[in-house]
CSV table of C-alpha atoms in Angstrom, one decimal:
chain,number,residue,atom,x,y,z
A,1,UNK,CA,0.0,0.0,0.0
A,2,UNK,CA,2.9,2.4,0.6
A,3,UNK,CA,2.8,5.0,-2.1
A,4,UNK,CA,6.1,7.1,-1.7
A,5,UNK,CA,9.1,4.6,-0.1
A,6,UNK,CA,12.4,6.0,1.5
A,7,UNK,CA,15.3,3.7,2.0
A,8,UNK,CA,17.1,3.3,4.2
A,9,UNK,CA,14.7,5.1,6.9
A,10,UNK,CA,18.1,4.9,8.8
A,11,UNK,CA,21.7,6.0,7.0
A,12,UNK,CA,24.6,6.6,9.0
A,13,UNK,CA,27.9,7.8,7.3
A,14,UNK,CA,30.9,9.2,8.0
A,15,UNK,CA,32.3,12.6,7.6
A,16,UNK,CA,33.2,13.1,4.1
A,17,UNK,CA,31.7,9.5,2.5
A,18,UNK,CA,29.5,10.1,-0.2
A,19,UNK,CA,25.9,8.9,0.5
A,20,UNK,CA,22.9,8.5,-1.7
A,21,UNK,CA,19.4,7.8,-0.4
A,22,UNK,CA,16.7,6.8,-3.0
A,23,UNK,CA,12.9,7.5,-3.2
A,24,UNK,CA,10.6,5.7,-5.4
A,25,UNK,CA,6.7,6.1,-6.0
A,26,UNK,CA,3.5,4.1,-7.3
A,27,UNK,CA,1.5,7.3,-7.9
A,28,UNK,CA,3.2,7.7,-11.0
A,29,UNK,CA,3.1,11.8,-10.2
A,30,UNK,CA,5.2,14.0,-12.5
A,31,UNK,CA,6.5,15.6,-9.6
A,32,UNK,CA,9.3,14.8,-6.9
A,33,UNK,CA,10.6,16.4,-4.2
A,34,UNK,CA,13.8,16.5,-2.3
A,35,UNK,CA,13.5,17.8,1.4
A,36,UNK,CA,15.8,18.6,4.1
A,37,UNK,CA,14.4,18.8,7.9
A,38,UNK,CA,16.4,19.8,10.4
A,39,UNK,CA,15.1,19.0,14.6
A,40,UNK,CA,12.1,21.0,15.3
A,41,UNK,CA,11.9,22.7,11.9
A,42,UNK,CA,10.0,23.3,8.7
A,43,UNK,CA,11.0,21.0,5.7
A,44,UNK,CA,13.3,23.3,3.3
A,45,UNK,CA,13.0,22.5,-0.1
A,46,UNK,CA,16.4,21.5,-2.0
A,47,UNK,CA,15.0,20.6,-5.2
A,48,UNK,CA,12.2,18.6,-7.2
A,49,UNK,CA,11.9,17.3,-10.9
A,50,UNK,CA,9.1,17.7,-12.7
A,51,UNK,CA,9.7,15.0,-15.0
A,52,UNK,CA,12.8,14.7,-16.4
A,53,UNK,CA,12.8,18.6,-15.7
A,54,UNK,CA,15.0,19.6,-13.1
A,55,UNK,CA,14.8,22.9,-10.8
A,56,UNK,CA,17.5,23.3,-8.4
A,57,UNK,CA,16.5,25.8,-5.3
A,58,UNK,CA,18.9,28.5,-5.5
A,59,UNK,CA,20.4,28.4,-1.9
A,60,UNK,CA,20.9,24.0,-2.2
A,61,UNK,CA,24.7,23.7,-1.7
A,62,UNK,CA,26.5,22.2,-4.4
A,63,UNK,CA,26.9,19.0,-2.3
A,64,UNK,CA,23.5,17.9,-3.1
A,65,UNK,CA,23.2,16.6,-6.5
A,66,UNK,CA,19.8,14.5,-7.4
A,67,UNK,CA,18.8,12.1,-10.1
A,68,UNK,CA,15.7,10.6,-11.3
A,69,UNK,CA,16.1,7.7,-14.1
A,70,UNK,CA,13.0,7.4,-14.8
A,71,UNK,CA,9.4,8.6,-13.4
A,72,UNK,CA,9.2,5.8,-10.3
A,73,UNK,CA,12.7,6.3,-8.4
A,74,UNK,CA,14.7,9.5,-7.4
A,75,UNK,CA,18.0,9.6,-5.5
A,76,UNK,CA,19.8,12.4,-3.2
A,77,UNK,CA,23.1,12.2,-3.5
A,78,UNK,CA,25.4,14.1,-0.7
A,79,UNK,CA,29.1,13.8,-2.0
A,80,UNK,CA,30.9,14.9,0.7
A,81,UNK,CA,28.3,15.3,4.2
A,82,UNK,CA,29.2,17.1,7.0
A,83,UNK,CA,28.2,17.2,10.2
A,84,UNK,CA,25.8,20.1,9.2
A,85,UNK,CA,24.0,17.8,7.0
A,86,UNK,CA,22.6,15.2,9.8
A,87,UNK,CA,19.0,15.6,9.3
A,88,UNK,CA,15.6,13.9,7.9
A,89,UNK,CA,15.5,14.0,4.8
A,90,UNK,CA,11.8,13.8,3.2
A,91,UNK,CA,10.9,12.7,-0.5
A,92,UNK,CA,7.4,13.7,-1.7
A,93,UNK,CA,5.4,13.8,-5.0
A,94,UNK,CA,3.1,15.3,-6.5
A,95,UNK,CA,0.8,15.5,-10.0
A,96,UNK,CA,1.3,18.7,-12.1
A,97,UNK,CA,-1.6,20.3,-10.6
A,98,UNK,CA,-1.0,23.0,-8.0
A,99,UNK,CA,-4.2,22.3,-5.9
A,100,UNK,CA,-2.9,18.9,-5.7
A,101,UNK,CA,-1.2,17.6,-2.1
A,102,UNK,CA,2.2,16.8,-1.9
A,103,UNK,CA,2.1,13.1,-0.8
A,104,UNK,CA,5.2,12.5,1.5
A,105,UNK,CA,7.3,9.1,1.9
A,106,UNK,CA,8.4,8.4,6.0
A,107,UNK,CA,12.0,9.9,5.5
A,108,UNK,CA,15.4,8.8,5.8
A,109,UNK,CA,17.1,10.1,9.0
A,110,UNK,CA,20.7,10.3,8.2
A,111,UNK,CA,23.8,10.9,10.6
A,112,UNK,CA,26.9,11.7,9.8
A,113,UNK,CA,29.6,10.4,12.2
B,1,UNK,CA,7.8,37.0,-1.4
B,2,UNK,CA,5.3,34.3,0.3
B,3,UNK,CA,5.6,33.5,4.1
B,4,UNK,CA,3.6,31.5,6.3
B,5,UNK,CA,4.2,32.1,10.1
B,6,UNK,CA,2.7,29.4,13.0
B,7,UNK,CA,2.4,31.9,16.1
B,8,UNK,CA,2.8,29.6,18.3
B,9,UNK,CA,5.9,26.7,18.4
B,10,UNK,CA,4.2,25.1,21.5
B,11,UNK,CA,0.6,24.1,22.4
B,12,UNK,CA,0.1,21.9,25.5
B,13,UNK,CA,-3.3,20.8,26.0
B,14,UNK,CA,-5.5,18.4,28.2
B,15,UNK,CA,-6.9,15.5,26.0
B,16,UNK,CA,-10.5,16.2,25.6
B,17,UNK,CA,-9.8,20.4,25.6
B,18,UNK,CA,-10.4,22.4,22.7
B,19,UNK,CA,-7.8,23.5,20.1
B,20,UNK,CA,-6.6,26.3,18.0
B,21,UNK,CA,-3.3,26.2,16.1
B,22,UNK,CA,-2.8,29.6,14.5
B,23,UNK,CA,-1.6,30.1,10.7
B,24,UNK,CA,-1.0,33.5,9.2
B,25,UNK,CA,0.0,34.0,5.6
B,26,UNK,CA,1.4,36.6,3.6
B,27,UNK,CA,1.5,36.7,-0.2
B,28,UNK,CA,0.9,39.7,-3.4
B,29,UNK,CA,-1.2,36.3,-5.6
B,30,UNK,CA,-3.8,33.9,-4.2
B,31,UNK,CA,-2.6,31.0,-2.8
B,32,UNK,CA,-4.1,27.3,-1.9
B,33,UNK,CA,-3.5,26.6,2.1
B,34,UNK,CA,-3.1,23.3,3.3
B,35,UNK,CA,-2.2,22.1,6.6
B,36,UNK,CA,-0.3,18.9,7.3
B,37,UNK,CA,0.7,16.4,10.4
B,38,UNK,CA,3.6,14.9,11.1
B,39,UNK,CA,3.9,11.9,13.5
B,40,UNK,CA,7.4,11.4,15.3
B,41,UNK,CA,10.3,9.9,12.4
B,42,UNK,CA,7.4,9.9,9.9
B,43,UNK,CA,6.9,11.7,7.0
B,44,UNK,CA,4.0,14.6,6.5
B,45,UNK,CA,0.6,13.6,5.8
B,46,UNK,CA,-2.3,15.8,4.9
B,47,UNK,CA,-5.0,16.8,7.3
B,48,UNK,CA,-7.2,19.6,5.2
B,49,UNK,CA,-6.6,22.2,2.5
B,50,UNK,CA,-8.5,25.4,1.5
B,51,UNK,CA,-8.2,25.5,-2.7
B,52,UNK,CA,-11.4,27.8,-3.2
B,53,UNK,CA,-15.5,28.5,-1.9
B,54,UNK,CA,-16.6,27.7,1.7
B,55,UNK,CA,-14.1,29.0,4.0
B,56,UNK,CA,-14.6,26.2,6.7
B,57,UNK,CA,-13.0,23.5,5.8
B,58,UNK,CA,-13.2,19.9,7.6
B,59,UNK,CA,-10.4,17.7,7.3
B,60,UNK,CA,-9.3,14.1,8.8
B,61,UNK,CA,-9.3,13.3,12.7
B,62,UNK,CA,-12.3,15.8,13.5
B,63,UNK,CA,-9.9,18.9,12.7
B,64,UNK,CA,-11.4,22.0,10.8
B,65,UNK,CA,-9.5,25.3,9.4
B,66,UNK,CA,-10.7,28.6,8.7
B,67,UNK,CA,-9.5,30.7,6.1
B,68,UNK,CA,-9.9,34.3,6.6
B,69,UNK,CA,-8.9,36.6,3.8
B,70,UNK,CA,-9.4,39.9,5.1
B,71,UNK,CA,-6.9,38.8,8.0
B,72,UNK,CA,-4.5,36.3,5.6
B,73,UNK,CA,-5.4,33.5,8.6
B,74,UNK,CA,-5.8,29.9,8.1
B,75,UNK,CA,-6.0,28.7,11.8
B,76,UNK,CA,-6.4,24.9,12.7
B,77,UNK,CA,-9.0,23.9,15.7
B,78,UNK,CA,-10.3,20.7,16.8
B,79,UNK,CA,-12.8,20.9,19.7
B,80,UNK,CA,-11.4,17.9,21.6
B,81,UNK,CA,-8.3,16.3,21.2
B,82,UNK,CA,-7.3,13.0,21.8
B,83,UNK,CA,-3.5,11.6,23.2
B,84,UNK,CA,-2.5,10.7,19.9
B,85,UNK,CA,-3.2,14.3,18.5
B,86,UNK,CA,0.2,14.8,19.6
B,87,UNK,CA,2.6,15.9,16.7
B,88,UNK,CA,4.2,18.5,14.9
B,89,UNK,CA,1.1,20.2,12.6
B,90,UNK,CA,2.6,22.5,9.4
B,91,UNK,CA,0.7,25.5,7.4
B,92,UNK,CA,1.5,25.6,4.2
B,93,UNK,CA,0.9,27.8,1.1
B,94,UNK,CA,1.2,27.1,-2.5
B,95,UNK,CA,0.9,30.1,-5.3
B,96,UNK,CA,-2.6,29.8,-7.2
B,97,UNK,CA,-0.3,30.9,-10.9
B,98,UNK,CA,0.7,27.8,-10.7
B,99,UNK,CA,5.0,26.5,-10.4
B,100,UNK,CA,5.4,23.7,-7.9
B,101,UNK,CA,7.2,25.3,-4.7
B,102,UNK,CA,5.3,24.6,-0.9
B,103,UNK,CA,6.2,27.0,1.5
B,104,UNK,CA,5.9,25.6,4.9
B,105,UNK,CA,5.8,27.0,8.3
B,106,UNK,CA,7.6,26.6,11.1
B,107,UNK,CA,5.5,24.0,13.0
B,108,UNK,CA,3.4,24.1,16.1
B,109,UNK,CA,4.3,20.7,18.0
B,110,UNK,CA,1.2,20.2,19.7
B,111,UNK,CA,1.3,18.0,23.1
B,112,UNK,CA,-1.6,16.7,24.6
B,113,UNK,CA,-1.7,15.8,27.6
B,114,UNK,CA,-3.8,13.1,29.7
């Protein structure tokens, strides 16, 4: 039944050790979401695909880089994390619609050690 | 520029006691409003959104939102809440011209107790 998965829900990596996390849906939505949430904060956006189309928020650092092969999966990739970078990190999707909701997968929570 | 501001980051509450989590908004186009819950290490889930017409809105769980243009409000009440009402509850805003971005408040972690 789950629509939007996360794996791992867990990731622990070490300073510096590229990491990616993957995100895959069954809603077959056109768009998806990367999200960064930090303790006792709103999610901040970092970037999203709408299709194959990719839109980068401007204040992502350059250590985030994302791919999306085809319409079902999307991975974040952190290529070098710091400590700063220990957060949840939330995939979501959504049609092209605006009035549409954003449907959210349960998050990887990542440390960095 | 859009904003959404949650006035309050704390509500504690006896179970079975009203609630009213406040939402305000500010933005030059329309904008949809939605509110969403999230449940400790669980992603965000959708409880009610306002896209257009009555201003009351009724959502899951017994929770109900008012949008107020006049006053760019879109607070969240329940009149009883329960134990597992407790969680961290998001206002949101997206723009009505259309563009994908969700702006998000900064959370009211509501805590209720028995």
């Amino acid at each position: 039944d789950a629509m939007v998965i996360q794996n791992p829900r867990y990731q622990v990596t070490q300073f510096g050790k590229p990491v990616t996390l993957s995100c895959s849906q069954t809603l077959n939505h056109n768009v998806m979401y990367w999200y960064q949430q930090k303790s006792s904060q709103a999610p901040k956006l970092l970037f999203h695909y709408y299709d194959k189309d990719f839109n980068n928020e401007a204040d992502t650092p350059d250590n985030f880089q994302s791919r999306r092969p085809n319409t079902s999966f999307c991975f974040l990739d952190i290529r070098s994390p710091g400590l700063g970078d220990a957060a949840m990190y939330l995939c979501a999707t959504r049609t092209g619609r605006e009035t549409d909701t954003q449907y959210f997968g349960p998050g990887t929570r990542l440390t960095v050690l | 520029a859009q904003s959404v501001t949650q006035l309050d980051s704390q509500v504690p509450v006896f179970e079975e006691a009203p609630v009213e989590l406040r939402c305000n908004y500010s933005s030059s186009v329309s904008v949809y409003l939605f509110w969403y819950v999230q449940y400790p290490n669980q992603g965000l889930q959708l409880l009610l959104k306002y896209l257009s017409g009555s201003t009351l809105v009724k959502g899951i769980n017994g929770f109900e939102a008012e949008f107020n243009k006049s006053q760019t409000s879109f607070h969240l009440r329940k009149p009883s809440v329960h134990i597992s009402d407790t969680a961290e509850y998001f206002c949101a805003v997206t723009l009505n011209t259309g563009g994908f971005k969700t702006i998000f408040g900064a959370g009211t972690r509501l805590f209720v107790k028995a």
